[in-house]
XYZ file of C-alpha atoms in Angstrom:
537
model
C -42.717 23.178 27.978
C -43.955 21.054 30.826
C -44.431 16.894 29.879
C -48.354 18.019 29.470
C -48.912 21.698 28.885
C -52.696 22.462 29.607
C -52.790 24.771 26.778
C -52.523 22.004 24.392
C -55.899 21.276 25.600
C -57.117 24.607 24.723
C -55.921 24.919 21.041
C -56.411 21.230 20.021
C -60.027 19.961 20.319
C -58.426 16.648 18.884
C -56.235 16.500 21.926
C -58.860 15.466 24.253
C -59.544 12.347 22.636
C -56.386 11.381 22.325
C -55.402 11.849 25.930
C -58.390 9.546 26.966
C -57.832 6.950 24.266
C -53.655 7.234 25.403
C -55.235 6.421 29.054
C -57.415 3.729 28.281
C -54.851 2.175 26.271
C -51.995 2.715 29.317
C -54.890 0.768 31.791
C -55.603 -2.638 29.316
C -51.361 -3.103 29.202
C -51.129 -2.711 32.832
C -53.904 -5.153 33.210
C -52.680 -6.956 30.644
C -49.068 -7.065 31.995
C -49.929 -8.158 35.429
C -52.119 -10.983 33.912
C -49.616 -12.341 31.951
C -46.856 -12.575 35.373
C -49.383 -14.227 36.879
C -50.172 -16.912 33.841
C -46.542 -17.282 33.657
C -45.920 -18.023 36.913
C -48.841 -19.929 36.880
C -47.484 -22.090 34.123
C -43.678 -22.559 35.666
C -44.781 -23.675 38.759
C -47.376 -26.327 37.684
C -44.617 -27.990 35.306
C -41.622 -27.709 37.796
C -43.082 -27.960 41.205
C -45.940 -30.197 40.233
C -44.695 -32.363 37.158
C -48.060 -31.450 35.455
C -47.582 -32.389 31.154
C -47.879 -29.791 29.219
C -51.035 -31.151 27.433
C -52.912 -30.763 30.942
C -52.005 -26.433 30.804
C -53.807 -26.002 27.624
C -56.102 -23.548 28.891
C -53.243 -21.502 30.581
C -51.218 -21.504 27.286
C -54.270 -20.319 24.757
C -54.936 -17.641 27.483
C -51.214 -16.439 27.740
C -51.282 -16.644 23.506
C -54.162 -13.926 24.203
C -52.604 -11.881 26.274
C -49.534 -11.983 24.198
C -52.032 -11.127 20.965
C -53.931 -8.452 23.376
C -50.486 -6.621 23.754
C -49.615 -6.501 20.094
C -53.131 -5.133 19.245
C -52.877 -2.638 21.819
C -49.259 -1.739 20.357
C -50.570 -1.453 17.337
C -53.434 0.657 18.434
C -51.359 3.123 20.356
C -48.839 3.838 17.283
C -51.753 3.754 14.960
C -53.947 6.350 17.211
C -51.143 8.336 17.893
C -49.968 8.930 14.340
C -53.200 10.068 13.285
C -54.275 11.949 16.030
C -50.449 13.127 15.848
C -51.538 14.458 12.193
C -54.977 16.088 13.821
C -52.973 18.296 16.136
C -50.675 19.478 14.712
C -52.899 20.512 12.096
C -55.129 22.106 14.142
C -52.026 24.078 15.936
C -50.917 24.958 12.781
C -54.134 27.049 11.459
C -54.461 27.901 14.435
C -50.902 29.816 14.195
C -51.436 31.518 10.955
C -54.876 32.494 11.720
C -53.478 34.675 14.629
C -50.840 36.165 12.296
C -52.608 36.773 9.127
C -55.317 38.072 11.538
C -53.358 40.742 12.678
C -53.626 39.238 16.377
C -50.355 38.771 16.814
C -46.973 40.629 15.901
C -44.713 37.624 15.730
C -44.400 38.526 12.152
C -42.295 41.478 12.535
C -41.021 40.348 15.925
C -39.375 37.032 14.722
C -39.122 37.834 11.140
C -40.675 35.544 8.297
C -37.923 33.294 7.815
C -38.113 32.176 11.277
C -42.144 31.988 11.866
C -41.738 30.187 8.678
C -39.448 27.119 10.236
C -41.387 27.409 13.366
C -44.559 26.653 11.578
C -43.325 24.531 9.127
C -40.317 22.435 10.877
C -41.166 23.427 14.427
C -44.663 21.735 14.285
C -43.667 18.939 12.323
C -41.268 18.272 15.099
C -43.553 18.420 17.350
C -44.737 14.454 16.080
C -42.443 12.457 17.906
C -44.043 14.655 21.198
C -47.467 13.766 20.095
C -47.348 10.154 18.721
C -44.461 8.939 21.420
C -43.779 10.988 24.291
C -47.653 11.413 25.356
C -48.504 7.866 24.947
C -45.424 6.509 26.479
C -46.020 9.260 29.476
C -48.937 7.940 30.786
C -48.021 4.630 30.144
C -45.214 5.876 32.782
C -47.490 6.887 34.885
C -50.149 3.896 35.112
C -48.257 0.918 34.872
C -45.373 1.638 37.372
C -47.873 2.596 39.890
C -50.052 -0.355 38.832
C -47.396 -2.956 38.842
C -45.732 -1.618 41.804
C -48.769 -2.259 43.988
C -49.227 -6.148 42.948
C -45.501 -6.788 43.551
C -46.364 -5.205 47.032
C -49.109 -7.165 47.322
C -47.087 -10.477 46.766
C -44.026 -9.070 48.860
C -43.429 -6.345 50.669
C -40.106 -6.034 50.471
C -39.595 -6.331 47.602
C -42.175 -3.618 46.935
C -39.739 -0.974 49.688
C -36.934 -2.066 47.099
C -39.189 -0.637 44.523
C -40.708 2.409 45.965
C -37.014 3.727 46.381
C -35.349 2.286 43.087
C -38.104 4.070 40.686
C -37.689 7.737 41.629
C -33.564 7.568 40.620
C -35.194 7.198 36.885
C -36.968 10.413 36.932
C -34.151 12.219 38.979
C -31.619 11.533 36.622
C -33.458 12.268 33.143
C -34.830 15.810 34.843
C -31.235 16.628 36.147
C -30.032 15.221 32.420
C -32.928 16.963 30.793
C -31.955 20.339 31.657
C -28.669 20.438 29.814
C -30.660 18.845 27.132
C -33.366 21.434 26.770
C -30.407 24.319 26.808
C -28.523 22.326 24.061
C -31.710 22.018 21.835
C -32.635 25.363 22.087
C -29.230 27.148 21.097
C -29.710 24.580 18.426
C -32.816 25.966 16.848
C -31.484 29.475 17.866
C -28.982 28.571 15.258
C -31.470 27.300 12.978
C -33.262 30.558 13.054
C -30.027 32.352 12.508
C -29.118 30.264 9.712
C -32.865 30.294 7.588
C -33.031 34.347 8.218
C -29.593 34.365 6.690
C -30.521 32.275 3.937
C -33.572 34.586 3.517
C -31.651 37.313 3.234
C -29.000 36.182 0.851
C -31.706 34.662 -1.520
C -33.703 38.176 -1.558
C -30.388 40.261 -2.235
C -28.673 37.674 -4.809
C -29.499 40.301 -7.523
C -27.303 43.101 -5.821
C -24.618 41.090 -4.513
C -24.564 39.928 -8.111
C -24.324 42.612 -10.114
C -21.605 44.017 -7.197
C -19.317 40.545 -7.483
C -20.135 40.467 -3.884
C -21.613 36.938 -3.525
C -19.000 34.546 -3.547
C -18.151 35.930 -0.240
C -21.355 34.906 1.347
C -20.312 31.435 1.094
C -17.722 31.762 3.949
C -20.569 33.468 6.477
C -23.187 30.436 4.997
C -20.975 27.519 5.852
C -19.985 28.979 9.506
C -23.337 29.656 10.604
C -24.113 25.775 9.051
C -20.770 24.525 10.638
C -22.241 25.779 14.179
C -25.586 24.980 13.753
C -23.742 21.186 13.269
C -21.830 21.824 16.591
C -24.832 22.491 18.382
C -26.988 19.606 16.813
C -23.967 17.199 17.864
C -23.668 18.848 21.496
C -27.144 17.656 21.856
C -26.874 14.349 20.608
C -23.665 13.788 23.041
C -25.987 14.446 25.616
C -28.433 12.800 24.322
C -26.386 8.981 24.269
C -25.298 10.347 27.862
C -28.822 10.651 29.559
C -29.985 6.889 27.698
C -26.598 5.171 29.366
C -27.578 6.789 32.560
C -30.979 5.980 32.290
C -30.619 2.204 31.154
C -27.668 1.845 33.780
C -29.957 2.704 36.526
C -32.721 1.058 35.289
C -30.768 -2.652 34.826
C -28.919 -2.028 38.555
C -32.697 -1.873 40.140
C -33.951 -4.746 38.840
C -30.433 -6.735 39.627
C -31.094 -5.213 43.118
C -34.505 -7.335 43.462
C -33.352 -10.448 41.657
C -30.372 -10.259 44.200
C -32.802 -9.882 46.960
C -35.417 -12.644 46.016
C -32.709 -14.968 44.795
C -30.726 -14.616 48.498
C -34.849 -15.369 49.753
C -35.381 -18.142 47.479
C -32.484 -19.905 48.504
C -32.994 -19.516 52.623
C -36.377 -20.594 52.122
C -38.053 -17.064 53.013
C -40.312 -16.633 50.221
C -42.119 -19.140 47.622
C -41.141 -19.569 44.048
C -44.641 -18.555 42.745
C -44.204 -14.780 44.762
C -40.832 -14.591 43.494
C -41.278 -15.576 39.928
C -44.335 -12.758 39.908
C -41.964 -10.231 41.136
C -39.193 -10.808 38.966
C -41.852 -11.306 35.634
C -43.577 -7.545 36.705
C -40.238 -6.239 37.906
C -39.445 -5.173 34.130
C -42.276 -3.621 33.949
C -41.532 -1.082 36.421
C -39.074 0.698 35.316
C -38.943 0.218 31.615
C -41.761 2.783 30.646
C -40.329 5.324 32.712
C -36.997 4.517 31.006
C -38.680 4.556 27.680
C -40.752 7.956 28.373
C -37.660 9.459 28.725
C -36.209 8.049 25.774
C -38.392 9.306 23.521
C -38.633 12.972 25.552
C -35.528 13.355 24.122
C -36.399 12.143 20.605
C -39.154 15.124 21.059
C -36.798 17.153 22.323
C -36.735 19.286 18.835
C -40.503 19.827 18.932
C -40.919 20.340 22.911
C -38.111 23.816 22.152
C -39.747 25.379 20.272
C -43.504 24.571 21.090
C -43.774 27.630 24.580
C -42.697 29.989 20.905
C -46.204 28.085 19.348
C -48.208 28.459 22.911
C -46.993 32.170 23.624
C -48.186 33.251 20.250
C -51.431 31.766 20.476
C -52.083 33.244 23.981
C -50.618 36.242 22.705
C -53.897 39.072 22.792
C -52.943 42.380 21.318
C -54.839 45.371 22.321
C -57.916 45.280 20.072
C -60.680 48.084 20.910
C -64.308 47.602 19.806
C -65.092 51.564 18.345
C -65.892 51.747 14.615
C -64.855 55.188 12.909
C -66.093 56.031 9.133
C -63.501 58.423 8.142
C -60.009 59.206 8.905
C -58.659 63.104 8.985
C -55.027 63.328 10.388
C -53.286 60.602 12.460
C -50.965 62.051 15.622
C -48.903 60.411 17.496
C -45.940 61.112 20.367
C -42.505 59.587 20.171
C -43.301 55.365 20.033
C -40.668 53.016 21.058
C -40.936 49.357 20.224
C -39.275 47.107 22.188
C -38.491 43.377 21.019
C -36.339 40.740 23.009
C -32.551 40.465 22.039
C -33.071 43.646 19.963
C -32.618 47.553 20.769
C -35.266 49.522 21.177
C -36.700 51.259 18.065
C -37.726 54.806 18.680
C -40.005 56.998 16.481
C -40.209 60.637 17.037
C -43.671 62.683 17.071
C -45.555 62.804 13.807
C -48.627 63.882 12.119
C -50.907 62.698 8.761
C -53.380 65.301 7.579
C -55.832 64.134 4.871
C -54.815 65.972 1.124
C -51.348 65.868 1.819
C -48.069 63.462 0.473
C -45.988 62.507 3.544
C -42.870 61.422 2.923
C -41.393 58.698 5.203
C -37.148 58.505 5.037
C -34.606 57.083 6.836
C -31.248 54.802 6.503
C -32.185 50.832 6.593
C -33.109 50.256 10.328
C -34.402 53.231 11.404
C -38.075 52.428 12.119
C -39.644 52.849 8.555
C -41.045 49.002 8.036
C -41.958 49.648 12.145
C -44.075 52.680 11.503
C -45.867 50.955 9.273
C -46.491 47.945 11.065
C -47.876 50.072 13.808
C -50.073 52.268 11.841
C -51.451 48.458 10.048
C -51.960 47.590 13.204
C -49.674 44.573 13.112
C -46.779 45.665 16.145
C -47.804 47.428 19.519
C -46.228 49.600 20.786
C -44.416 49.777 24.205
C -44.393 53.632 24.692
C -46.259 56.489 23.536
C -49.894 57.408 21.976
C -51.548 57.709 18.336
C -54.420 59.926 18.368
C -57.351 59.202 15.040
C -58.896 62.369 14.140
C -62.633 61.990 12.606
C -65.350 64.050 11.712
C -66.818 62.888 15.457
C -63.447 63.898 16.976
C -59.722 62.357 18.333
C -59.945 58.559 19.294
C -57.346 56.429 20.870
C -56.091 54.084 17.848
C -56.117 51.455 20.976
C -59.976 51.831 21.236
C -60.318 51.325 17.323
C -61.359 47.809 16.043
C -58.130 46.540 13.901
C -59.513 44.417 11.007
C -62.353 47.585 10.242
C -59.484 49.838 10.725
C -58.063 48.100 7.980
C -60.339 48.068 5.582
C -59.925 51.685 5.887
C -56.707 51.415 4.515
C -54.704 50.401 1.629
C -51.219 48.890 1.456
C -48.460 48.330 -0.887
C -46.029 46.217 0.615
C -41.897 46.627 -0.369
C -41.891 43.187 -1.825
C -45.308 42.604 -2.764
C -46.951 38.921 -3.809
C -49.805 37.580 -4.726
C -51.732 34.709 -4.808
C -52.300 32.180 -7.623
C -54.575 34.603 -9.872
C -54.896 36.796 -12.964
C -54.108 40.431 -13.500
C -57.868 41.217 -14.348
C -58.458 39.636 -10.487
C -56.458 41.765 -8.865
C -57.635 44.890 -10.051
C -61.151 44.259 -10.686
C -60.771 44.192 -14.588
C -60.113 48.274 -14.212
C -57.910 49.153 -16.884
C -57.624 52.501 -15.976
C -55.993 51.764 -13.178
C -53.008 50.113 -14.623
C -52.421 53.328 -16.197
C -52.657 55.386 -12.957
C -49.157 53.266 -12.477
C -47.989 53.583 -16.461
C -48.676 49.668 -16.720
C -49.914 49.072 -20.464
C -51.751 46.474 -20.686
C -49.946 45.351 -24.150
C -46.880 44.626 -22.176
C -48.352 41.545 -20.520
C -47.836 38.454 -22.349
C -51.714 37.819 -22.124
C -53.412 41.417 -21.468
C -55.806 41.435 -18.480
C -55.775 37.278 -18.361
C -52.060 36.858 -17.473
C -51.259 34.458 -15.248
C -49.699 35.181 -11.962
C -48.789 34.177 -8.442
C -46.708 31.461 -10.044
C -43.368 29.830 -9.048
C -42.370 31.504 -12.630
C -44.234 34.921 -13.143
C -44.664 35.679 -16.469
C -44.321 39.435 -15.605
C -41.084 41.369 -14.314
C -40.124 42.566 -10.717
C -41.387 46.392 -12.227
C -44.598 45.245 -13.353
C -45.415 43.423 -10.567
C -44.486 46.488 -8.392
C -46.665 48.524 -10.825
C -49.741 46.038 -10.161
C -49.554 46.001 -6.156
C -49.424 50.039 -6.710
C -52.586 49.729 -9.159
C -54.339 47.208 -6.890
C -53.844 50.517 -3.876
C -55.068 53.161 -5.673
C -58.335 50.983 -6.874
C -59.323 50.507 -3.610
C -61.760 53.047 -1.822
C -59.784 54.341 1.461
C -58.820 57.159 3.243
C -55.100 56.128 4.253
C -52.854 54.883 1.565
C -49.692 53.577 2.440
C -47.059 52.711 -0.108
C -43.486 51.376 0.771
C -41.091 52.262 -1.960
C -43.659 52.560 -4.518
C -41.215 53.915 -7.016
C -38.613 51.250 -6.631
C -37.386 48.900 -9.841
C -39.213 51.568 -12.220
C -37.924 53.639 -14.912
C -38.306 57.236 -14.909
C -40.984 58.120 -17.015
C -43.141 55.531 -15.054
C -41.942 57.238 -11.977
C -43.303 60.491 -13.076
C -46.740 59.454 -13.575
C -47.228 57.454 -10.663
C -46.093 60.955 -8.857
C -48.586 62.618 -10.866
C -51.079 59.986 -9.578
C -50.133 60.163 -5.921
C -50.556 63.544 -5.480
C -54.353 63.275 -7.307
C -54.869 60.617 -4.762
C -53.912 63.223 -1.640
C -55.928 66.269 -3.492
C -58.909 63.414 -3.438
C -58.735 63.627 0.374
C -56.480 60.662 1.030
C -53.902 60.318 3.671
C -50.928 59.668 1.698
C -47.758 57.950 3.106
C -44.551 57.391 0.912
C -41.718 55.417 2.307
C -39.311 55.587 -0.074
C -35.057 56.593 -1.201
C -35.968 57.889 -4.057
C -34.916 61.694 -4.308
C -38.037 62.566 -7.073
C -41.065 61.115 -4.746
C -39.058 61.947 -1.829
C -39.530 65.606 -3.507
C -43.383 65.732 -4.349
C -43.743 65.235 -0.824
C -44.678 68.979 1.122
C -41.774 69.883 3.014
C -43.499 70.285 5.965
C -44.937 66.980 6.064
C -41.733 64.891 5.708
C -40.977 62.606 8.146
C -37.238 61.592 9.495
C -35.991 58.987 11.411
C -32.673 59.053 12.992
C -30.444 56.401 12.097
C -29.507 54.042 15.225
């Protein structure tokens, strides 16, 4: 991420503000700061070259007690501002992020996984505060008083100004060349945090199995080295880290030694006044200390700044989205699709066709494209190669031309792990009884019939049931494609058989039925010629 990426501006309307407050506030301590050399001087030289009493600098001292006040209220402003506009933003980036991925707009769903859009929108934007309530403030503080200071030391002596104008760069050379083994560092860092929250993920959602299989004792070995590296790369970046703030501070306390050096030799030989020198070695601070401090805290934001071109690229991201509205859906064609991700092999489909009155039977060992199929036909993943092909009454259009969130509402969808939100059971399927016994889900079996509570940390209802409910809430809704992902799984065989019995009503109906499932019985009321394979990979 550059210090200010422009496309902050674009997904943060609170942003705006608070790069014009973080200006205005950068301009008062420059003026401020250059006032209070000048008091200060001001003050020194009338009691030591003049022998003025104190009493008779009254006025200077209540003005530099304002200044001093002025500088704490502007301190206080700027952390103050920047916390809550800190708050705004990252707000604003973070509906902003699941908007575009509930919305279908964006694949990062199935392209990073849900364990790792989940730390990136969780962890990722909260690190993202010490950017927005330090870094930005403190950068154009870097950039206005330097500049600001710089010219009135010139203006009081030149050479000391030269001194200046070729100490300050050394600041910014060393914490870019510094930088970039930082940024590296951080971002194998939250590589490994990725890593080690889809691992996590994983082990929580298969704890069952590798219970019942004595297999999850074992896990604890993989857990701890993926944790032991993620603390290798965490300290890597805190060694360099201490390394770029010695640099930093080194160079920063050798420039200013360089002027006092140079105005003390010029004090001495009687080449420059006291008042000149005292203003230059008041403001010389000044110079270099926000530039030391910007990159100070670019390093405390260091976390945040990783991860946030991830944040950008998905909200630039614009899938292929046509504008044509179809009513009705007969058969769905398409050519062999590949799906490409980054740091992942190629997923191939081969050709395939769904006809309207048919069962279609999607199978395939773990990794072989089902859940991508899917996501393609939802409308959730592009794809890199090949063509699907909507048949209508009207005739063939490109599924690229079709408008995604109508084409979904042609559709319904039974996720494998299905959820739900906070709700009753009556909610979800529109207080139709008759459709919990499409899925052989009697309605005595719930603790509180049709007003049981669900959505819960602690579900009153098992893993079955609530399989049996997601399948209910897809057959109530009107559509002509119905896609179920193991529809069948975690129910007992009786229940099995009638929710067979009910799919292939649903196809006679004129659906477009679409099983993905490792079940041998709904595997076999699919029509052998419409069964689908995928190759293993």
């Amino acid at each position: 991420m550059k210090p200010l990426d422009p496309r902050l501006l674009r997904y943060s309307r609170s942003s705006r503000g608070f790069l014009l407050l973080s200006v205005l506030i950068a301009l008062c301590g420059a003026a401020l700061s250059i006032a209070q050399a000048y008091l200060l001087t001001s003050l020194i030289t009338e009691l030591f070259q003049k022998s003025r009493r104190i009493e008779d600098m009254a006025p200077t001292l209540r003005f530099l007690v304002a200044i001093f006040l002025g500088k704490a209220l502007i301190g206080y402003l700027s952390n103050f501002l920047s916390s809550r506009f800190s708050t705004r933003i990252k707000s604003e980036l973070r509906e902003g992020l699941i908007n575009k991925v509930i919305g279908g707009e964006s694949d990062a769903l199935h392209r990073l996984g849900p364990a790792e859009l989940s730390l990136l929108i969780s962890r990722g934007i909260n690190n993202l505060d010490g950017y927005f309530s330090k870094f930005i403030p403190q950068l154009f503080i870097a950039s206005i008083i330097p500049i600001t200071v710089g010219f009135a030391i010139t203006l009081q002596d030149w050479k000391s100004g030269i001194i200046v104008m070729c100490t300050i760069p050394l600041i910014p050379l060393f914490g870019i060349l510094i930088g970039r083994f930082t940024a590296t560092a951080t971002q194998k860092k939250m590589e490994t945090l990725g890593l080690l929250s889809g691992y996590f993920l994983d082990l929580l959602s298969g704890l069952p199995t590798l219970k019942v299989y004595n297999r999850s004792k074992l896990q604890t070995k993989k857990l701890g080295e993926i944790g032991d590296q993620y603390r290798k790369e965490t300290m890597k970046v805190l060694r360099v880290s201490f390394l770029s703030s010695l640099a930093l501070e080194l160079v920063a306390t050798l420039s200013v030694a360089l002027l006092a050096v140079s105005i003390g030799i010029r004090l001495v030989n009687g080449s420059m006044t006291l008042t000149s020198g005292l203003i230059v070695l008041i403001l010389a601070p000044e110079v270099y200390w926000p530039i030391r401090q910007v990159a100070a805290y670019f390093h405390a934001a260091e976390d945040g700044v990783s991860v946030s071109n991830q944040i950008f690229d998905i909200l630039d991201s614009k899938p292929v989205n046509g504008v044509e509205v179809i009513s009705d859906v007969k058969a769905i064609t398409w050519s062999e699709l590949t799906v490409s991700y980054p740091n992942r092999s190629t997923i191939t489909i081969p050709p395939g066709q769904l006809t309207a009155g048919k069962i279609h039977a999607l199978v395939g060992p773990s990794g072989s494209g089902e859940s991508t199929l899917i996501s393609i036909l939802l409308g959730f993943t592009q794809i890199s190669n090949g063509e699907i092909i909507i048949s209508t009454s009207q005739g063939d259009v490109s599924f690229d031309r079709i408008e995604k969130n109508h084409w979904r509402s042609l559709l319904s969808w039974m996720p494998q792990d299905p959820h739900f939100a906070s709700t009753t059971v009556g909610e979800i399927v529109g207080h139709n009884e008759s459709a919990l016994d499409d899925v052989s889900l009697d309605i005595a079996d719930l603790p509180h019939g049709m007003d049981t509570h669900i959505g819960a940390l602690q579900d009153a209802i098992s893993a079955g049931q609530k399989r049996k409910l997601a399948l209910a809430r897809a057959f109530a809704k009107p559509s002509a494609l119905l896609i179920l992902d193991e529809p069948t799984a975690s129910v007992d065989d009786v229940s099995e058989e009638e929710i067979n019995r009910t799919l292939e009503r649903e196809a006679k109906s004129g659906r477009i039925v679409l099983v993905a499932s490792h079940r041998p019985t709904t595997i076999a009321s699919a029509d052998a010629m419409t069964l689908i394979k995928l190759a293993a990979r």
